[in-house]
mmCIF file of C-alpha atoms and ligand atoms in Angstrom:
data_model
loop_
_atom_site.group_PDB
_atom_site.id
_atom_site.type_symbol
_atom_site.label_atom_id
_atom_site.label_comp_id
_atom_site.label_asym_id
_atom_site.label_seq_id
_atom_site.Cartn_x
_atom_site.Cartn_y
_atom_site.Cartn_z
ATOM 1 C CA MET D 1 -7.833 5.153 -30.546
ATOM 2 C CA LYS D 2 -6.806 2.545 -28.079
ATOM 3 C CA LEU D 3 -7.639 2.117 -24.418
ATOM 4 C CA LEU D 4 -6.233 -0.495 -21.837
ATOM 5 C CA MET D 5 -8.443 -1.956 -19.193
ATOM 6 C CA LEU D 6 -6.820 -3.851 -16.315
ATOM 7 C CA GLY D 7 -8.029 -6.462 -14.016
ATOM 8 C CA ASP D 8 -8.328 -6.250 -10.137
ATOM 9 C CA VAL D 9 -5.044 -4.721 -8.680
ATOM 10 C CA VAL D 10 -4.279 -6.681 -5.602
ATOM 11 C CA GLY D 11 -2.361 -5.270 -2.607
ATOM 12 C CA SER D 12 1.117 -3.954 -2.575
ATOM 13 C CA PRO D 13 2.486 -6.395 -5.286
ATOM 14 C CA GLY D 14 -0.262 -5.103 -7.595
ATOM 15 C CA ARG D 15 0.537 -1.481 -6.830
ATOM 16 C CA ARG D 16 4.213 -2.008 -7.188
ATOM 17 C CA ILE D 17 4.101 -3.613 -10.717
ATOM 18 C CA ILE D 18 1.839 -0.765 -11.767
ATOM 19 C CA LYS D 19 4.183 1.930 -10.442
ATOM 20 C CA GLU D 20 7.165 0.268 -12.045
ATOM 21 C CA ASN D 21 5.702 -0.571 -15.449
ATOM 22 C CA LEU D 22 2.589 1.185 -16.447
ATOM 23 C CA ARG D 23 4.044 4.389 -18.009
ATOM 24 C CA GLN D 24 6.236 2.142 -20.154
ATOM 25 C CA ILE D 25 3.329 -0.175 -21.209
ATOM 26 C CA ARG D 26 1.329 2.782 -22.103
ATOM 27 C CA GLU D 27 4.016 3.973 -24.505
ATOM 28 C CA GLN D 28 4.605 0.466 -25.960
ATOM 29 C CA LEU D 29 0.766 -0.127 -26.568
ATOM 30 C CA GLN D 30 0.173 3.416 -27.579
ATOM 31 C CA VAL D 31 -3.086 3.576 -25.510
ATOM 32 C CA GLY D 32 -4.840 6.900 -25.067
ATOM 33 C CA ALA D 33 -6.068 6.024 -21.553
ATOM 34 C CA VAL D 34 -6.207 3.180 -18.868
ATOM 35 C CA ILE D 35 -8.939 2.003 -16.801
ATOM 36 C CA ALA D 36 -8.193 -0.332 -13.871
ATOM 37 C CA ASN D 37 -10.338 -2.231 -11.418
ATOM 38 C CA CYS D 38 -8.832 -1.340 -7.957
ATOM 39 C CA GLU D 39 -11.285 -2.949 -5.499
ATOM 40 C CA ASN D 40 -8.492 -5.120 -3.997
ATOM 41 C CA ALA D 41 -5.693 -2.327 -3.939
ATOM 42 C CA ALA D 42 -5.539 -1.590 -0.282
ATOM 43 C CA GLY D 43 -4.316 -4.582 1.749
ATOM 44 C CA GLY D 44 -6.484 -6.809 -0.555
ATOM 45 C CA SER D 45 -9.758 -5.214 0.179
ATOM 46 C CA GLY D 46 -10.962 -1.734 -0.917
ATOM 47 C CA LEU D 47 -9.334 1.465 -1.918
ATOM 48 C CA THR D 48 -8.412 4.730 -0.238
ATOM 49 C CA ALA D 49 -8.341 8.305 -1.609
ATOM 50 C CA ALA D 50 -4.434 8.385 -1.127
ATOM 51 C CA LEU D 51 -4.049 5.192 -3.275
ATOM 52 C CA ALA D 52 -6.560 6.416 -5.853
ATOM 53 C CA GLU D 53 -4.408 9.602 -6.251
ATOM 54 C CA GLU D 54 -1.250 7.474 -6.401
ATOM 55 C CA PHE D 55 -2.796 5.374 -9.221
ATOM 56 C CA VAL D 56 -3.697 8.562 -11.210
ATOM 57 C CA GLY D 57 -0.107 9.614 -10.825
ATOM 58 C CA CYS D 58 1.117 6.182 -12.223
ATOM 59 C CA GLY D 59 -0.979 6.563 -15.345
ATOM 60 C CA ILE D 60 -4.328 5.081 -14.481
ATOM 61 C CA ASP D 61 -7.061 7.552 -15.773
ATOM 62 C CA ALA D 62 -10.076 5.890 -14.288
ATOM 63 C CA ILE D 63 -10.811 3.339 -11.428
ATOM 64 C CA THR D 64 -13.669 0.947 -11.122
ATOM 65 C CA LEU D 65 -14.575 -1.144 -8.014
ATOM 66 C CA GLY D 66 -16.835 -4.036 -6.899
ATOM 67 C CA ASP D 67 -17.918 -6.158 -4.049
ATOM 68 C CA HIS D 68 -14.871 -4.930 -1.935
ATOM 69 C CA THR D 69 -15.684 -1.113 -2.471
ATOM 70 C CA TRP D 70 -16.193 -0.599 1.235
ATOM 71 C CA GLY D 71 -13.255 -2.628 2.508
ATOM 72 C CA GLN D 72 -11.511 0.392 3.890
ATOM 73 C CA LYS D 73 -13.833 2.164 6.483
ATOM 74 C CA GLU D 74 -12.638 5.761 5.652
ATOM 75 C CA PHE D 75 -13.436 5.278 1.893
ATOM 76 C CA ALA D 76 -17.243 5.878 2.316
ATOM 77 C CA SER D 77 -16.462 9.574 3.289
ATOM 78 C CA GLN D 78 -13.898 9.861 0.547
ATOM 79 C CA ILE D 79 -15.509 8.433 -2.664
ATOM 80 C CA ASP D 80 -17.621 11.441 -3.504
ATOM 81 C CA SER D 81 -14.634 13.694 -3.823
ATOM 82 C CA LEU D 82 -12.727 11.281 -6.199
ATOM 83 C CA SER D 83 -13.752 12.188 -9.778
ATOM 84 C CA ARG D 84 -11.839 9.328 -11.329
ATOM 85 C CA VAL D 85 -13.449 6.556 -9.237
ATOM 86 C CA VAL D 86 -16.827 4.696 -9.698
ATOM 87 C CA ARG D 87 -18.409 1.996 -7.641
ATOM 88 C CA PRO D 88 -21.021 -0.487 -8.871
ATOM 89 C CA GLY D 89 -24.029 1.615 -9.980
ATOM 90 C CA ASN D 90 -26.530 -1.094 -8.842
ATOM 91 C CA MET D 91 -25.553 -0.665 -5.197
ATOM 92 C CA PRO D 92 -28.670 0.198 -3.098
ATOM 93 C CA GLU D 93 -29.871 3.711 -3.375
ATOM 94 C CA GLY D 94 -28.381 6.050 -0.709
ATOM 95 C CA CYS D 95 -24.838 4.625 -0.599
ATOM 96 C CA PRO D 96 -22.192 7.158 -1.595
ATOM 97 C CA GLY D 97 -20.382 7.339 -4.793
ATOM 98 C CA LYS D 98 -21.511 7.026 -8.439
ATOM 99 C CA GLY D 99 -21.816 4.230 -10.977
ATOM 100 C CA TRP D 100 -20.452 6.212 -14.023
ATOM 101 C CA ARG D 101 -18.368 9.309 -14.494
ATOM 102 C CA ILE D 102 -16.732 11.099 -17.515
ATOM 103 C CA VAL D 103 -12.896 11.430 -17.872
ATOM 104 C CA THR D 104 -11.985 14.575 -19.926
ATOM 105 C CA LEU D 105 -8.483 14.378 -21.307
ATOM 106 C CA PRO D 106 -6.844 16.966 -23.420
ATOM 107 C CA THR D 107 -7.946 15.708 -26.799
ATOM 108 C CA TRP D 108 -10.795 13.413 -26.023
ATOM 109 C CA SER D 109 -13.192 12.262 -23.281
ATOM 110 C CA PHE D 110 -14.929 8.861 -22.341
ATOM 111 C CA VAL D 111 -17.414 7.460 -19.981
ATOM 112 C CA PHE D 112 -16.517 4.639 -17.561
ATOM 113 C CA ALA D 113 -19.117 2.763 -15.690
ATOM 114 C CA ASN D 114 -19.237 -0.109 -13.208
ATOM 115 C CA VAL D 115 -21.937 -2.547 -12.429
ATOM 116 C CA GLN D 116 -21.975 -5.677 -10.109
ATOM 117 C CA GLY D 117 -23.432 -9.237 -10.836
ATOM 118 C CA ARG D 118 -25.917 -10.928 -8.600
ATOM 119 C CA VAL D 119 -25.177 -14.601 -9.230
ATOM 120 C CA PHE D 120 -23.055 -16.271 -6.226
ATOM 121 C CA MET D 121 -22.502 -12.594 -5.016
ATOM 122 C CA HIS D 122 -23.947 -10.487 -2.229
ATOM 123 C CA ASP D 123 -27.160 -8.760 -2.869
ATOM 124 C CA VAL D 124 -27.356 -5.737 -5.192
ATOM 125 C CA ASP D 125 -30.025 -4.297 -7.446
ATOM 126 C CA CYS D 126 -30.547 -5.560 -10.944
ATOM 127 C CA PRO D 127 -27.497 -4.827 -12.943
ATOM 128 C CA PHE D 128 -29.314 -4.807 -16.234
ATOM 129 C CA ARG D 129 -31.936 -2.231 -15.162
ATOM 130 C CA ALA D 130 -29.144 -0.196 -13.340
ATOM 131 C CA MET D 131 -27.193 -0.065 -16.675
ATOM 132 C CA GLU D 132 -30.182 1.093 -18.615
ATOM 133 C CA ARG D 133 -30.834 3.762 -16.170
ATOM 134 C CA MET D 134 -27.131 4.985 -16.241
ATOM 135 C CA LEU D 135 -27.236 4.938 -20.086
ATOM 136 C CA SER D 136 -30.178 7.279 -20.042
ATOM 137 C CA GLU D 137 -28.334 9.674 -17.798
ATOM 138 C CA MET D 138 -24.961 9.723 -19.829
ATOM 139 C CA PRO D 139 -24.132 12.002 -22.886
ATOM 140 C CA ARG D 140 -24.826 9.919 -26.109
ATOM 141 C CA ASN D 141 -21.692 11.270 -27.946
ATOM 142 C CA LEU D 142 -18.836 9.636 -25.837
ATOM 143 C CA PRO D 143 -17.481 6.161 -25.959
ATOM 144 C CA VAL D 144 -18.601 4.086 -23.022
ATOM 145 C CA PHE D 145 -16.376 1.480 -21.130
ATOM 146 C CA VAL D 146 -18.279 -0.900 -18.707
ATOM 147 C CA ASP D 147 -16.627 -2.905 -16.085
ATOM 148 C CA PHE D 148 -19.115 -5.747 -15.161
ATOM 149 C CA HIS D 149 -17.919 -7.006 -11.884
ATOM 150 C CA ALA D 150 -19.261 -10.562 -11.549
ATOM 151 C CA GLU D 151 -18.690 -14.151 -10.787
ATOM 152 C CA ALA D 152 -20.781 -15.961 -13.198
ATOM 153 C CA THR D 153 -19.798 -16.370 -16.896
ATOM 154 C CA SER D 154 -23.383 -16.700 -17.964
ATOM 155 C CA GLU D 155 -24.414 -13.567 -16.310
ATOM 156 C CA LYS D 156 -21.445 -11.622 -17.990
ATOM 157 C CA ILE D 157 -22.060 -13.078 -21.412
ATOM 158 C CA SER D 158 -25.877 -12.258 -21.182
ATOM 159 C CA PHE D 159 -25.164 -8.825 -19.950
ATOM 160 C CA ALA D 160 -22.666 -7.912 -22.743
ATOM 161 C CA ARG D 161 -25.074 -9.298 -25.461
ATOM 162 C CA TYR D 162 -27.943 -7.297 -23.865
ATOM 163 C CA PHE D 163 -25.925 -4.052 -24.173
ATOM 164 C CA ASP D 164 -24.282 -4.879 -27.443
ATOM 165 C CA GLY D 165 -24.307 -1.813 -29.687
ATOM 166 C CA LYS D 166 -25.257 0.484 -26.780
ATOM 167 C CA VAL D 167 -21.705 0.592 -25.291
ATOM 168 C CA THR D 168 -18.097 0.566 -26.611
ATOM 169 C CA ALA D 169 -16.936 -2.308 -24.366
ATOM 170 C CA VAL D 170 -18.159 -4.595 -21.642
ATOM 171 C CA VAL D 171 -15.433 -6.388 -19.725
ATOM 172 C CA GLY D 172 -15.671 -8.644 -16.678
ATOM 173 C CA THR D 173 -13.688 -8.372 -13.499
ATOM 174 C CA HIS D 174 -13.913 -10.120 -10.033
ATOM 175 C CA THR D 175 -12.528 -13.672 -10.870
ATOM 176 C CA HIS D 176 -9.051 -12.648 -11.180
ATOM 177 C CA VAL D 177 -8.561 -15.203 -13.946
ATOM 178 C CA GLN D 178 -8.156 -13.898 -17.514
ATOM 179 C CA THR D 179 -10.508 -15.604 -20.077
ATOM 180 C CA SER D 180 -9.640 -16.350 -23.707
ATOM 181 C CA ASP D 181 -12.964 -15.186 -25.210
ATOM 182 C CA ALA D 182 -12.186 -11.616 -26.309
ATOM 183 C CA THR D 183 -14.424 -10.727 -29.143
ATOM 184 C CA ILE D 184 -16.198 -7.945 -30.999
ATOM 185 C CA LEU D 185 -20.105 -8.599 -30.704
ATOM 186 C CA PRO D 186 -22.362 -7.979 -33.817
ATOM 187 C CA GLY D 187 -23.336 -4.472 -32.740
ATOM 188 C CA GLY D 188 -19.788 -3.265 -32.196
ATOM 189 C CA THR D 189 -19.272 -3.782 -28.540
ATOM 190 C CA ALA D 190 -15.942 -5.180 -27.388
ATOM 191 C CA PHE D 191 -16.313 -8.174 -24.923
ATOM 192 C CA LEU D 192 -14.222 -10.145 -22.556
ATOM 193 C CA THR D 193 -15.454 -12.363 -19.761
ATOM 194 C CA ASP D 194 -12.676 -11.513 -17.434
ATOM 195 C CA LEU D 195 -9.612 -9.290 -17.668
ATOM 196 C CA GLY D 196 -7.590 -11.274 -15.013
ATOM 197 C CA MET D 197 -5.572 -9.937 -12.100
ATOM 198 C CA THR D 198 -2.861 -7.336 -11.547
ATOM 199 C CA GLY D 199 -1.065 -8.820 -8.605
ATOM 200 C CA PRO D 200 1.038 -11.793 -7.159
ATOM 201 C CA TYR D 201 0.542 -14.787 -9.397
ATOM 202 C CA VAL D 202 2.108 -17.495 -7.110
ATOM 203 C CA SER D 203 -1.176 -17.346 -5.184
ATOM 204 C CA SER D 204 -4.775 -18.373 -5.017
ATOM 205 C CA ILE D 205 -6.267 -15.409 -6.974
ATOM 206 C CA GLY D 206 -3.738 -12.975 -5.089
ATOM 207 C CA ARG D 207 -3.933 -14.439 -1.626
ATOM 208 C CA ASP D 208 -1.370 -16.490 0.067
ATOM 209 C CA LEU D 209 -1.794 -20.127 -1.024
ATOM 210 C CA LYS D 210 -1.210 -21.740 2.489
ATOM 211 C CA PRO D 211 -4.170 -20.569 4.417
ATOM 212 C CA VAL D 212 -6.548 -20.747 1.435
ATOM 213 C CA THR D 213 -5.632 -24.306 0.830
ATOM 214 C CA ARG D 214 -5.881 -25.076 4.588
ATOM 215 C CA LYS D 215 -9.442 -23.757 4.599
ATOM 216 C CA PHE D 216 -10.281 -26.162 1.503
ATOM 217 C CA LEU D 217 -8.804 -29.000 3.414
ATOM 218 C CA THR D 218 -10.124 -28.449 6.881
ATOM 219 C CA GLY D 219 -12.898 -25.887 6.727
ATOM 220 C CA MET D 220 -11.201 -23.980 9.406
ATOM 221 C CA PRO D 221 -11.486 -20.186 9.153
ATOM 222 C CA SER D 222 -8.186 -18.359 8.445
ATOM 223 C CA ARG D 223 -6.820 -14.882 7.513
ATOM 224 C CA PHE D 224 -6.102 -14.586 3.824
ATOM 225 C CA GLU D 225 -3.221 -12.403 3.391
ATOM 226 C CA VAL D 226 -2.087 -10.987 0.099
ATOM 227 C CA ALA D 227 0.646 -13.125 -1.403
ATOM 228 C CA THR D 228 4.121 -11.896 -2.007
ATOM 229 C CA GLY D 229 6.524 -12.450 -4.955
ATOM 230 C CA PRO D 230 6.448 -11.791 -8.613
ATOM 231 C CA ALA D 231 3.345 -10.199 -10.127
ATOM 232 C CA THR D 232 1.538 -10.016 -13.243
ATOM 233 C CA ILE D 233 -0.483 -7.217 -15.039
ATOM 234 C CA GLU D 234 -3.470 -8.532 -16.963
ATOM 235 C CA GLY D 235 -6.160 -6.889 -19.003
ATOM 236 C CA ALA D 236 -7.158 -6.104 -22.554
ATOM 237 C CA VAL D 237 -6.591 -3.467 -25.184
ATOM 238 C CA ILE D 238 -9.637 -2.081 -26.950
ATOM 239 C CA GLU D 239 -9.343 -0.400 -30.324
ATOM 240 C CA PHE D 240 -12.372 1.967 -30.973
ATOM 241 C CA ASP D 241 -13.539 4.883 -33.227
ATOM 242 C CA PRO D 242 -14.414 7.741 -30.812
ATOM 243 C CA SER D 243 -16.715 9.242 -33.422
ATOM 244 C CA THR D 244 -19.012 6.045 -33.969
ATOM 245 C CA ARG D 245 -18.309 4.813 -30.367
ATOM 246 C CA LYS D 246 -17.860 1.289 -31.768
ATOM 247 C CA ALA D 247 -15.015 -1.121 -31.062
ATOM 248 C CA SER D 248 -12.987 -2.589 -33.788
ATOM 249 C CA ASP D 249 -10.618 -4.853 -31.991
ATOM 250 C CA ILE D 250 -10.026 -6.314 -28.469
ATOM 251 C CA GLY D 251 -6.748 -8.204 -27.623
ATOM 252 C CA LEU D 252 -5.676 -9.813 -24.326
ATOM 253 C CA PHE D 253 -2.779 -8.146 -22.547
ATOM 254 C CA ARG D 254 -0.347 -9.811 -19.987
ATOM 255 C CA TYR D 255 2.978 -8.720 -18.574
ATOM 256 C CA ARG D 256 4.370 -11.171 -16.106
ATOM 257 C CA GLU D 257 7.561 -10.697 -14.015
ATOM 258 C CA PRO D 258 9.717 -13.768 -14.050
ATOM 259 C CA LEU D 259 9.565 -16.215 -11.115
HETATM 260 FE FE1 LIG K 1 -11.228 -8.614 -6.891
HETATM 261 FE FE1 LIG K 2 -14.678 -8.598 -6.406
#
């Protein structure tokens, strides 16, 4: 069985390339399901219920989030009704949403989970302990796919090694830059430090280059709009055995529109 995980979908260029291509990509890759990080889907920050439904209609089975989870103010009142959406499970107790959920498809089911890192990011609870708690709540007979939304490569690698053998895959998101370290860890967990980005690639991680560069040059605050132009879809294909819940292969995926 194969499953495709996609890096952060950014703004309307990210939504458009998904809408136009994901069905065909699913066919070509022969994947049984798709999980996508959609924390930047709505205008570059956050998600809405309407967009989540649109993504499911485009062939995304499960949606993860990150530090931009609450970017759209109506979303806090919507997230609990969205059965295909998770937010980092180590957000402080009392906030809406869940850190893991089950997707039940006609022939098989899987768990998808979301955790956020703490290095160079705003404060959340310990991702390691939150993941342990979530594992103790989950059914033990389903494959588990974890999106570890984090900035620091060291935190991502340590987390994946710590949970090696306990989950089917740990993949990173948040940096919007795809890494080349896809590997199967000794315990059978597929790992990749970062899936990359689904969005406009003539950009600074999805944002218009001009104001971002101006900020670096002058330190002056600017509004960072989502860039326009050709887009990319980036992620990884994970091959696994649903009965053992172990991964056997992980390969990088990238589809890029021409310039
Ligand atoms: Fe992001
Ligand atoms: Fe993020």
